[in-house]
Amino acid sequence: MDLTKSLGELALGSRFKRISDRLMQDVNLIYKEHRLDFESRWFLMFYALTQRSPQSITELAAALGFSHPAIIQLSTEMEKAGLIRSHSDKEDKRRRLLALTEKGRVTGSDLKEIWEDIEAAAREAIRETGIDILGVIEKIETVLEQKSLWARVEGKIKKRRMDAVEIVVYSPAHKSAFKSLNYEWLEKYFKIEELDRKILSHPEKIIKSGGQIFFAIHGGKAAGTCAMIKHHRHEYELAKMAVTEKAQGMQIGKKLAMTAIDWAKKQKAHAVVLETNRKLAAACALYKKLGFIEVPFTSPSLYQRTTIAMRLEL
Amino acid sequence: MDLTKSLGELALGSRFKRISDRLMQDVNLIYKEHRLDFESRWFLMFYALTQRSPQSITELAAALGFSHPAIIQLSTEMEKAGLIRSHSDKEDKRRRLLALTEKGRVTGSDLKEIWEDIEAAAREAIRETGIDILGVIEKIETVLEQKSLWARVEGKIKKRRMDAVEIVVYSPAHKSAFKSLNYEWLEKYFKIEELDRKILSHPEKIIKSGGQIFFAIHGGKAAGTCAMIKHHRHEYELAKMAVTEKAQGMQIGKKLAMTAIDWAKKQKAHAVVLETNRKLAAACALYKKLGFIEVPFTSPSLYQRTTIAMRLEL
DNA sequence: ATTAATTACGTAATTACTTACATAAATATA
DNA sequence: TATATTTATGTAAGTAATTACGTAATTAAT
């Protein structure tokens, strides 16, 4: 029957909107029927001015949670209706101070009765629900303040995407992917060096000398790769890390690196080292997050692009 | 600090709006960040079409609770985005049927994952509140359906206005008010007859012959009046009922008549009669509501304006 | 004492709807 | 069967806010 209702949690926003529209429309109707020459949307600002007058545009905007152009629009309407009047602040010529006029004050006391009736009516409706509605609203706002719906959804999406990626070790079928994935970023940010060409063309040599190569499979295709090159008995180098542009933001790099480090631990490694370029900020941030710390160079790098060396003690 | 919060029940609508805005904005952000080429406002209509396709403009408007121009606007946008397509109904050439395109169906299955994430995130937030939010919304809607906020406020206003009116019996201070209140409506709808002039100039005669005159006092002034004229031992006539235009709609007539009838009961009257003119619809409706029924004339009326006679058995 | 940054306000354009009104097609009525 | 009413859609204008951007006044930094 009612689509919005049947959608449950998915249409939560629409359902709150429906209640709010209904309430505000009813209040509007009351002002209209009683020819009060007062619009319900003026209420918050008008009320704020009955509490403290004068106030500046931005003060009111902050108090009501509206944008300042909204306050300006309201103020022109209410000024036309003769309820408020404005004058520029002598101490700060940028500010325009809004204050109730005499007519505004009179209207205010006329409206006070109606407001009391509205409040009483709302209280009556709330009592009928048998629920502490204001408490519920408060609770919802608190929960959303702690973690917004946006943040929650982002978390879910990230997790789902990470789960959708499978990490596998080298097999000859992936030989060309190892090369093309690395060529993609090398050509974008730097240039292919002789050593790159050699290593990327013969991945099986990494395996033969006691290392390993990992691939992130997403939707049946290799979307990322990284290699562990054995330096000596207890030290491996994390190298040739690449994630295709289309699959970035899916935490593939993180998952690859974590798998590689776990693998190194199993090989009884005591440390993992790596070399990279500071320009690759996302990569550097990831390494730091995984526990790598910057170290001085023990020997000159074999690559021209290298500007930083890092090390992770296991 | 927070004006809306401090207003309590008075700003209930604003607070619901704030929650709804926040939720819908967050969902919007999700579509934007993930470059989904999909607007959150399309959601309800798009979803409705995934459930049943094709549907006409008005069918969709009814299902979503929107106006039909809103559906037309959404449909042009979504048609431009290639998600839907429309063709006119062969059976009823007025109707335009909207259906998902192939691209629409594909987009739908892409979006399904995100929607599941949003739903899961909302569910998570709800769980954190520890409250059955959907149940609360349901309850609020039920209560407002039974009696809208508008109806509740109208009730309060009516009651307050009725309470603000005091009914008093004749005293010489009211002599001129009795005349002017009646002249006001007589001159507006009919013309003053000789008998009117006589009775309205000498109200004390009504009292002397065993009747009574009542005045409704509002804001210190007489806003309405009515007289009970003794016909004989057990029968009185309700006459010269007048309420000043400014105070109409405040139930003053009703309160006056009820007081007068109560008074007649105390005088051991068996019946109250009255004469009036059908043109005075509001007055006739009031008399009927109080239990008067139309009766044939027993003797010709002494007033030219009379077109109906009524009687209330006590 | 300049220069730069920030703040306060204003205007224009946009958004996501609504209400009001018009027209054509279908249905009901005399 | 002509006429009136209802229904489905379309168009225009209005509403209540927003974002985006510009200018003037104030404050901070050099």
XYZ file of C-alpha atoms (C1' of nucleotides) in Angstrom:
688
model
C 0.000 0.000 0.000
C 2.208 2.742 1.348
C 5.534 2.558 -0.456
C 7.386 4.716 2.040
C 6.159 2.566 4.880
C 7.020 -0.703 3.154
C 10.589 0.459 2.549
C 11.321 0.437 6.261
C 14.744 1.758 7.255
C 15.604 2.753 3.683
C 13.019 5.523 3.648
C 13.594 6.769 7.180
C 14.322 10.299 5.969
C 11.118 10.443 3.907
C 9.046 9.344 6.858
C 10.458 11.997 9.149
C 9.880 14.512 6.383
C 6.266 13.457 6.061
C 5.590 13.996 9.761
C 7.371 17.336 9.766
C 5.508 18.539 6.639
C 2.214 17.544 8.156
C 2.857 19.373 11.426
C 4.154 22.528 9.767
C 1.297 22.610 7.275
C -1.220 22.378 10.093
C 0.387 25.266 11.948
C 0.333 27.294 8.744
C -3.358 26.587 8.397
C -3.996 27.871 11.905
C -2.328 31.222 11.174
C -4.225 31.495 7.905
C -7.656 30.597 9.293
C -7.332 33.105 12.068
C -6.081 35.829 9.702
C -3.101 36.477 11.901
C -0.951 38.066 9.176
C 1.849 35.823 10.333
C 3.681 33.055 8.468
C 4.741 29.945 10.328
C 8.222 30.123 8.849
C 8.727 33.439 10.667
C 8.186 31.758 13.964
C 11.719 30.741 14.938
C 13.256 34.095 14.039
C 10.402 36.051 15.572
C 10.636 34.047 18.759
C 14.412 34.521 18.911
C 13.872 38.285 18.679
C 11.279 38.270 21.455
C 13.930 36.643 23.631
C 16.750 39.002 22.680
C 16.579 42.106 20.528
C 18.460 43.396 18.581
C 20.425 40.587 16.943
C 22.550 40.582 13.806
C 21.930 38.502 10.679
C 24.675 35.962 11.417
C 23.773 35.691 15.081
C 20.241 34.735 14.098
C 21.448 32.358 11.385
C 23.594 30.536 13.929
C 20.818 30.448 16.526
C 18.200 29.040 14.131
C 20.525 26.763 12.191
C 19.696 28.493 8.885
C 21.989 30.004 6.280
C 22.384 33.755 6.439
C 20.591 34.413 3.122
C 17.566 32.671 4.640
C 17.616 35.175 7.520
C 17.904 38.071 5.069
C 14.878 36.807 3.155
C 12.874 36.378 6.345
C 13.907 39.807 7.551
C 12.698 41.537 4.356
C 9.337 39.799 4.637
C 8.928 40.594 8.306
C 10.086 44.150 7.793
C 7.441 44.535 5.064
C 4.853 43.205 7.524
C 6.030 45.860 9.978
C 7.078 43.364 12.637
C 10.767 44.202 12.689
C 13.053 47.071 11.800
C 16.772 47.184 11.164
C 19.618 49.630 11.623
C 23.328 49.293 11.099
C 25.553 48.715 14.111
C 27.596 51.810 15.011
C 30.482 49.812 16.445
C 30.782 47.468 13.472
C 29.457 48.978 10.285
C 29.263 45.588 8.564
C 26.584 44.358 10.959
C 22.871 45.052 10.540
C 20.917 44.744 13.739
C 17.335 43.467 13.637
C 14.837 44.404 16.338
C 11.108 44.018 16.941
C 8.993 47.093 16.286
C 6.217 48.193 18.592
C 3.772 46.411 16.261
C 6.003 43.351 16.481
C 5.799 43.350 20.262
C 2.005 43.683 20.172
C 1.685 40.908 17.594
C 3.953 38.818 19.795
C 1.645 39.008 22.753
C -1.355 38.255 20.503
C 0.452 35.227 19.141
C 1.500 34.037 22.554
C -1.977 32.637 23.204
C -1.994 30.709 19.931
C 1.486 29.376 20.641
C 0.325 28.165 24.015
C -2.565 26.383 22.294
C -0.230 24.791 19.746
C 2.108 23.662 22.481
C -0.776 22.219 24.485
C -2.145 20.449 21.405
C 1.259 18.944 20.600
C 1.667 17.853 24.195
C -1.774 16.230 24.056
C -0.887 14.326 20.860
C 2.399 13.208 22.389
C 0.646 11.992 25.506
C -1.682 9.930 23.317
C 1.259 8.143 21.716
C 2.417 7.120 25.174
C 5.993 7.778 24.033
C 8.500 10.395 25.158
C 8.802 11.802 21.630
C 11.150 14.627 22.570
C 13.409 12.102 24.263
C 13.367 9.934 21.144
C 14.309 12.900 18.935
C 17.098 13.819 21.319
C 18.418 10.255 21.226
C 18.356 10.074 17.421
C 20.241 13.356 17.132
C 22.847 12.173 19.616
C 23.397 8.894 17.784
C 23.718 10.656 14.416
C 26.109 13.177 15.931
C 28.361 10.436 17.227
C 28.497 8.864 13.776
C 26.580 10.234 10.822
C 24.587 8.039 8.494
C 27.114 8.963 5.807
C 30.036 7.655 7.866
C 28.127 4.490 8.661
C 27.316 3.800 5.022
C 30.888 4.523 3.948
C 32.047 1.920 6.453
C 29.647 -0.673 5.090
C 30.668 0.031 1.491
C 34.365 -0.189 2.309
C 33.906 -3.467 4.104
C 31.825 -4.943 1.299
C 34.395 -3.917 -1.296
C 37.258 -5.324 0.751
C 35.371 -8.587 1.122
C 34.849 -8.698 -2.638
C 38.611 -8.805 -3.240
C 40.476 -12.112 -3.072
C 44.275 -12.300 -2.730
C 46.066 -15.136 -4.560
C 49.755 -16.031 -5.025
C 51.641 -16.086 -8.295
C 50.799 -18.494 -11.071
C 52.040 -18.262 -14.696
C 48.556 -17.093 -15.754
C 49.265 -13.790 -13.974
C 52.618 -13.143 -15.601
C 51.362 -10.436 -17.948
C 49.170 -8.802 -15.279
C 52.246 -8.317 -13.077
C 53.881 -6.364 -15.859
C 50.912 -4.309 -17.036
C 49.701 -3.316 -13.554
C 53.156 -1.959 -12.714
C 53.699 -0.303 -16.087
C 50.428 1.607 -15.530
C 51.660 3.627 -12.548
C 55.339 3.715 -13.507
C 54.505 5.394 -16.803
C 52.060 7.755 -15.126
C 54.354 9.056 -12.374
C 57.932 8.236 -13.481
C 59.559 6.324 -16.319
C 60.364 2.644 -16.713
C 63.943 1.948 -15.699
C 66.111 -0.916 -16.979
C 65.815 -2.837 -13.694
C 61.984 -2.517 -13.816
C 61.909 -4.019 -17.281
C 64.074 -6.942 -16.139
C 62.127 -7.759 -12.997
C 58.648 -7.230 -14.467
C 59.408 -9.440 -17.453
C 60.622 -12.349 -15.335
C 58.445 -12.638 -12.231
C 59.247 -16.331 -11.873
C 62.810 -15.328 -10.856
C 61.388 -13.655 -7.696
C 59.718 -16.903 -6.730
C 62.816 -18.969 -7.516
C 64.990 -16.847 -5.274
C 62.632 -17.477 -2.328
C 60.197 -14.577 -2.748
C 56.515 -14.436 -3.619
C 54.095 -12.356 -5.713
C 50.496 -11.591 -4.699
C 47.507 -10.614 -6.832
C 44.210 -8.992 -5.808
C 41.405 -10.521 -7.839
C 38.287 -8.386 -8.248
C 35.456 -9.375 -10.552
C 37.596 -12.204 -11.993
C 40.426 -9.860 -12.979
C 43.740 -8.929 -11.362
C 43.186 -5.422 -9.997
C 46.425 -5.142 -7.993
C 49.698 -6.825 -7.206
C 52.768 -6.679 -4.969
C 55.930 -8.705 -4.594
C 58.061 -9.896 -1.673
C 61.674 -10.144 -2.755
C 63.998 -12.127 -0.500
C 67.078 -10.100 0.503
C 68.540 -12.638 2.892
C 67.430 -15.256 5.451
C 65.431 -12.866 7.675
C 64.755 -9.824 5.493
C 62.340 -9.309 2.602
C 61.636 -6.316 0.393
C 58.071 -5.212 -0.336
C 58.190 -4.065 -3.969
C 56.262 -3.622 -7.197
C 53.077 -2.684 -5.398
C 50.452 -1.603 -7.947
C 46.696 -1.102 -7.935
C 44.886 -0.288 -11.158
C 43.322 3.172 -11.177
C 39.762 1.939 -11.660
C 39.916 -0.136 -8.463
C 41.473 2.517 -6.250
C 39.719 3.424 -3.012
C 38.762 -0.188 -2.400
C 41.500 -0.817 0.160
C 43.177 -3.236 -2.241
C 46.676 -1.943 -1.496
C 46.137 -2.405 2.197
C 44.855 -5.928 1.775
C 47.765 -6.864 -0.523
C 50.398 -5.430 1.825
C 48.844 -7.095 4.865
C 48.797 -10.463 3.092
C 52.413 -10.016 2.014
C 53.544 -9.120 5.535
C 51.707 -12.109 6.983
C 53.439 -14.304 4.434
C 56.846 -12.868 5.404
C 56.143 -13.604 9.061
C 55.478 -17.222 8.122
C 58.879 -17.319 6.379
C 60.434 -16.338 9.757
C 61.391 -12.907 8.463
C 62.552 -10.405 11.103
C 61.973 -7.345 8.976
C 60.389 -6.058 5.795
C 61.996 -3.114 3.996
C 60.883 -1.016 1.057
C 61.892 1.923 -1.082
C 59.538 4.438 -2.643
C 59.092 8.090 -3.577
C 57.659 10.727 -1.244
C 55.504 11.964 -4.116
C 53.357 8.841 -3.742
C 51.578 10.214 -0.685
C 48.810 7.617 -0.528
C 51.335 4.775 -0.615
C 53.569 6.380 2.036
C 50.536 6.920 4.286
C 49.534 3.285 3.897
C 53.040 2.051 4.798
C 53.117 4.235 7.892
C 49.704 2.957 8.930
C 51.003 -0.602 8.652
C 53.880 0.203 11.016
C 56.742 0.997 8.619
C 59.086 3.751 9.773
C 61.420 5.852 7.700
C 65.092 4.764 7.917
C 68.319 6.145 6.408
C 69.640 4.424 3.301
C 72.153 1.629 4.068
C 73.215 1.465 0.417
C 72.365 3.610 -2.609
C 69.056 2.646 -4.260
C 69.050 0.748 -7.555
C 66.207 2.950 -8.817
C 66.420 6.625 -9.806
C 62.907 7.418 -8.478
C 63.664 6.346 -4.918
C 63.592 9.163 -2.343
C 62.692 7.320 0.848
C 63.481 3.996 2.549
C 61.225 2.370 5.164
C 61.434 -0.605 7.468
C 59.029 -2.720 9.475
C 60.361 -4.876 12.320
C 58.282 -8.012 12.732
C 22.035 27.194 23.181
C 19.878 25.409 20.657
C 16.720 27.444 20.181
C 14.801 24.664 18.462
C 15.621 22.298 21.296
C 14.680 24.773 24.013
C 11.269 25.367 22.427
C 10.174 21.820 23.210
C 6.787 20.809 21.822
C 6.344 24.121 19.996
C 9.114 23.326 17.519
C 8.288 19.668 17.038
C 7.948 20.080 13.271
C 11.309 21.812 12.962
C 13.029 19.060 14.871
C 11.611 16.320 12.677
C 12.619 18.387 9.669
C 16.161 18.681 10.954
C 16.534 14.923 11.314
C 15.008 14.298 7.902
C 17.218 16.911 6.210
C 20.284 15.430 7.816
C 19.482 11.884 6.710
C 18.566 12.861 3.152
C 21.634 15.048 2.780
C 23.863 12.190 3.867
C 22.305 9.851 1.322
C 22.798 12.497 -1.346
C 26.448 12.720 -0.414
C 26.842 8.973 -0.830
C 25.516 9.029 -4.405
C 27.704 12.004 -5.220
C 30.923 10.614 -3.726
C 30.527 7.361 -5.580
C 29.717 9.124 -8.864
C 26.637 7.005 -9.306
C 24.878 9.393 -11.697
C 21.830 9.002 -9.513
C 19.995 11.603 -7.443
C 18.566 10.644 -4.096
C 15.253 12.302 -4.940
C 14.800 9.784 -7.752
C 14.909 6.946 -5.295
C 11.234 6.497 -4.398
C 10.021 6.677 -7.998
C 12.850 4.517 -9.290
C 12.192 1.921 -6.622
C 8.455 1.945 -7.380
C 9.266 1.230 -11.027
C 11.584 -1.657 -10.142
C 8.636 -3.176 -8.282
C 6.081 -2.617 -11.057
C 6.659 -1.275 -14.541
C 5.053 0.441 -16.406
C 3.071 2.844 -14.231
C 1.234 6.044 -15.135
C 2.001 9.515 -13.789
C -0.946 9.615 -11.388
C -0.404 6.062 -10.194
C 3.133 6.988 -9.215
C 2.034 10.273 -7.648
C -0.452 8.411 -5.454
C 2.070 5.713 -4.531
C 4.787 8.187 -3.502
C 2.513 10.777 -1.942
C 3.758 13.499 -4.313
C 1.827 15.842 -6.576
C 1.649 14.807 -10.207
C 3.781 17.726 -11.470
C 6.536 16.436 -9.196
C 6.359 13.059 -10.950
C 6.480 14.741 -14.359
C 9.585 16.665 -13.339
C 11.265 13.544 -11.980
C 10.347 11.638 -15.119
C 11.958 14.213 -17.441
C 15.158 14.114 -15.395
C 15.288 10.347 -15.269
C 14.424 10.079 -18.944
C 17.322 12.426 -19.721
C 19.575 10.173 -17.633
C 18.360 7.243 -19.736
C 16.920 5.354 -16.787
C 13.295 5.371 -17.893
C 11.284 5.715 -21.090
C 7.663 6.590 -21.651
C 4.935 5.786 -24.172
C 1.283 6.650 -24.270
C -1.250 4.033 -23.226
C -3.128 2.559 -26.165
C -6.264 1.856 -24.151
C -6.459 5.309 -22.605
C -4.752 7.932 -24.700
C -4.612 10.400 -21.809
C -2.261 8.181 -19.822
C 1.500 8.158 -20.271
C 3.146 4.987 -19.043
C 6.634 5.135 -17.537
C 8.921 2.107 -17.592
C 12.545 1.331 -16.749
C 14.913 1.057 -19.703
C 17.557 -1.652 -19.972
C 20.058 0.866 -18.596
C 17.628 1.550 -15.770
C 17.476 -2.109 -14.853
C 21.279 -2.397 -14.866
C 21.642 0.758 -12.759
C 19.058 -0.707 -10.423
C 21.083 -3.800 -9.708
C 24.210 -1.638 -9.243
C 22.348 0.540 -6.783
C 20.906 -2.409 -4.930
C 24.201 -2.960 -3.120
C 24.366 0.665 -1.979
C 20.751 0.553 -0.848
C 21.511 -2.540 1.208
C 24.412 -0.663 2.794
C 22.202 2.341 3.554
C 19.547 0.118 5.050
C 22.115 -1.716 7.165
C 23.624 1.594 8.322
C 20.199 2.965 9.291
C 19.395 -0.239 11.115
C 22.695 0.012 12.967
C 21.977 3.603 14.028
C 18.483 2.627 15.155
C 19.851 -0.251 17.196
C 22.228 2.178 18.919
C 19.324 4.351 20.034
C 17.786 1.307 21.681
C 14.377 2.520 20.471
C 11.977 1.026 17.948
C 12.103 4.144 15.783
C 9.879 2.770 13.025
C 7.299 1.876 15.644
C 7.478 5.388 17.065
C 6.959 6.925 13.609
C 4.026 4.599 13.005
C 2.476 5.596 16.329
C 2.867 9.309 15.654
C 1.248 8.977 12.242
C -1.654 7.024 13.715
C -2.267 9.599 16.432
C -2.156 12.482 13.941
C -4.481 10.606 11.612
C -7.035 10.142 14.373
C -6.968 13.860 15.118
C -4.695 16.264 13.312
C -2.662 18.886 15.097
C -4.842 21.471 13.378
C -8.041 19.985 14.833
C -6.441 19.791 18.256
C -5.349 23.422 18.186
C -8.758 24.568 16.924
C -10.315 22.805 19.899
C -7.995 24.544 22.329
C -8.612 27.953 20.751
C -12.373 27.490 20.801
C -12.327 26.454 24.423
C -10.077 29.328 25.427
C -12.306 31.825 23.630
C -15.451 30.408 25.177
C -13.830 30.577 28.609
C -12.909 34.207 27.990
C -16.574 35.143 27.612
C -18.688 35.807 30.680
C -22.490 35.864 30.574
C -24.268 38.365 32.832
C -27.926 39.345 33.265
C -29.409 42.733 32.536
C -28.461 45.831 34.436
C -29.241 49.425 33.403
C -25.589 49.904 32.403
C -26.258 47.586 29.442
C -29.348 49.362 28.193
C -27.643 51.026 25.219
C -25.655 47.889 24.325
C -28.890 45.928 23.958
C -30.048 48.424 21.379
C -26.805 48.885 19.436
C -25.950 45.169 19.236
C -29.349 44.427 17.712
C -29.373 47.447 15.422
C -26.057 46.230 13.984
C -27.453 43.036 12.429
C -30.970 44.291 11.799
C -29.643 47.115 9.653
C -27.247 44.802 7.876
C -29.735 42.082 6.878
C -33.215 43.653 7.136
C -34.626 46.935 8.330
C -35.651 48.120 11.776
C -39.384 47.612 12.288
C -41.588 49.633 14.630
C -41.826 46.769 17.140
C -37.987 46.438 17.186
C -37.648 50.106 18.021
C -40.130 49.784 20.864
C -38.627 46.678 22.458
C -34.963 47.690 22.005
C -35.572 51.116 23.533
C -37.227 49.730 26.666
C -35.464 46.545 27.712
C -36.566 46.972 31.318
C -40.125 46.132 30.191
C -38.973 42.584 29.292
C -37.661 42.123 32.817
C -40.786 43.587 34.377
C -43.064 41.192 32.521
C -41.111 38.202 33.895
C -38.410 37.795 31.230
C -34.663 38.283 31.297
C -31.869 39.703 29.108
C -28.378 38.228 28.903
C -25.103 39.829 27.842
C -21.841 38.219 26.776
C -18.935 40.227 28.164
C -15.631 39.899 26.294
C -12.658 42.080 27.093
C -14.824 44.235 29.377
C -17.339 45.025 26.640
C -20.731 43.570 25.717
C -20.094 41.499 22.594
C -23.472 39.800 22.369
C -26.937 39.666 23.844
C -30.203 37.754 23.814
C -33.536 38.071 25.574
C -36.068 35.652 27.053
C -39.574 37.122 26.741
C -42.271 35.541 28.877
C -45.259 34.446 26.767
C -47.199 32.738 29.560
C -46.576 30.654 32.700
C -44.677 27.815 30.959
C -43.534 29.288 27.652
C -40.776 31.782 26.859
C -39.581 33.288 23.600
C -35.886 33.444 22.722
C -35.516 36.781 20.914
C -33.198 39.665 20.093
C -30.174 37.426 19.813
C -27.204 39.462 18.529
C -23.438 38.983 18.415
C -21.203 41.792 17.192
C -19.389 40.975 13.965
C -15.890 41.342 15.438
C -16.588 38.631 18.029
C -18.195 36.117 15.706
C -16.748 32.604 15.589
C -16.140 32.628 19.335
C -19.203 30.522 20.167
C -20.774 33.496 21.909
C -24.233 32.860 20.427
C -24.148 29.281 21.624
C -23.112 30.268 25.117
C -25.804 32.966 25.305
C -28.556 30.639 24.093
C -27.488 27.850 26.446
C -27.510 30.229 29.405
C -30.932 31.549 28.420
C -32.389 28.037 28.090
C -30.956 27.024 31.462
C -32.542 30.109 32.959
C -35.936 29.217 31.399
C -35.690 25.740 32.883
C -35.219 27.278 36.307
C -38.392 29.336 35.737
C -40.213 25.992 35.249
C -40.779 26.680 31.555
C -42.002 23.726 29.480
C -40.982 25.142 26.133
C -38.937 27.849 24.440
C -40.095 29.194 21.075
C -38.497 31.548 18.572
C -39.020 33.165 15.208
C -36.333 33.966 12.683
C -35.490 34.128 8.985
C -34.134 31.189 6.979
C -31.569 33.536 5.440
C -29.751 33.563 8.782
C -28.213 30.145 8.176
C -25.707 30.236 11.028
C -28.402 31.125 13.534
C -30.792 28.429 12.245
C -27.988 25.841 12.442
C -27.265 26.841 16.029
C -30.910 26.541 17.053
C -31.149 23.103 15.478
C -27.985 22.019 17.243
C -29.534 23.085 20.551
C -32.594 20.916 19.915
C -35.093 23.374 18.422
C -37.343 21.942 15.728
C -39.258 23.772 13.049
C -42.974 24.130 13.773
C -45.924 25.646 11.846
C -47.008 29.136 12.820
C -49.797 29.175 15.445
C -50.457 32.877 14.857
C -49.066 35.339 12.260
C -45.701 36.808 13.233
C -45.470 40.363 14.473
C -42.328 40.922 12.343
C -42.140 41.207 8.569
C -38.755 39.420 8.379
C -40.011 36.208 10.009
C -40.022 33.150 7.733
C -39.625 30.293 10.234
C -40.868 29.362 13.704
C -39.054 26.919 16.009
C -39.751 25.274 19.316
C -37.753 23.487 21.984
C -39.564 21.256 24.488
C -37.801 21.227 27.838
C 51.608 50.911 7.825
C 50.725 47.749 4.310
C 49.090 43.444 3.078
C 46.542 39.340 3.914
C 42.914 36.894 6.037
C 38.532 36.792 8.086
C 33.882 38.235 8.909
C 29.264 40.170 7.756
C 26.203 40.884 4.481
C 24.067 40.974 -0.071
C 22.584 39.015 -4.683
C 21.819 35.527 -8.064
C 21.005 31.107 -9.305
C 19.503 26.574 -7.986
C 16.748 22.906 -5.675
C 12.862 20.187 -4.889
C 8.939 20.643 -4.301
C 4.053 22.905 -4.259
C -0.469 25.234 -5.929
C -3.184 26.968 -9.617
C -4.823 26.694 -13.872
C -5.540 24.760 -18.696
C -6.619 21.091 -22.032
C -7.703 16.706 -23.990
C -9.695 12.224 -23.417
C -12.897 9.217 -21.149
C -17.115 8.399 -18.670
C -21.693 9.477 -16.844
C -26.075 11.662 -17.410
C -30.184 13.635 -19.373
C -26.731 11.509 -28.712
C -25.467 15.810 -27.064
C -23.857 17.670 -22.701
C -21.772 17.663 -18.284
C -18.464 15.793 -15.246
C -14.354 13.522 -14.130
C -9.734 12.067 -14.943
C -4.891 12.352 -16.671
C -1.580 15.184 -17.927
C 0.903 19.428 -18.842
C 2.606 24.260 -17.880
C 3.554 28.299 -15.195
C 4.445 30.457 -11.179
C 5.351 30.318 -6.323
C 7.790 28.614 -1.937
C 11.343 28.107 1.329
C 15.157 26.974 1.579
C 20.032 26.203 -0.348
C 24.878 27.023 -2.611
C 28.001 30.064 -4.893
C 30.078 34.138 -5.329
C 31.078 39.113 -4.667
C 32.016 43.388 -1.812
C 32.929 46.126 2.184
C 34.535 46.411 6.873
C 37.377 44.598 10.452
C 41.305 42.167 12.433
C 45.798 39.857 12.254
C 50.349 39.422 10.532
C 54.530 41.147 8.648
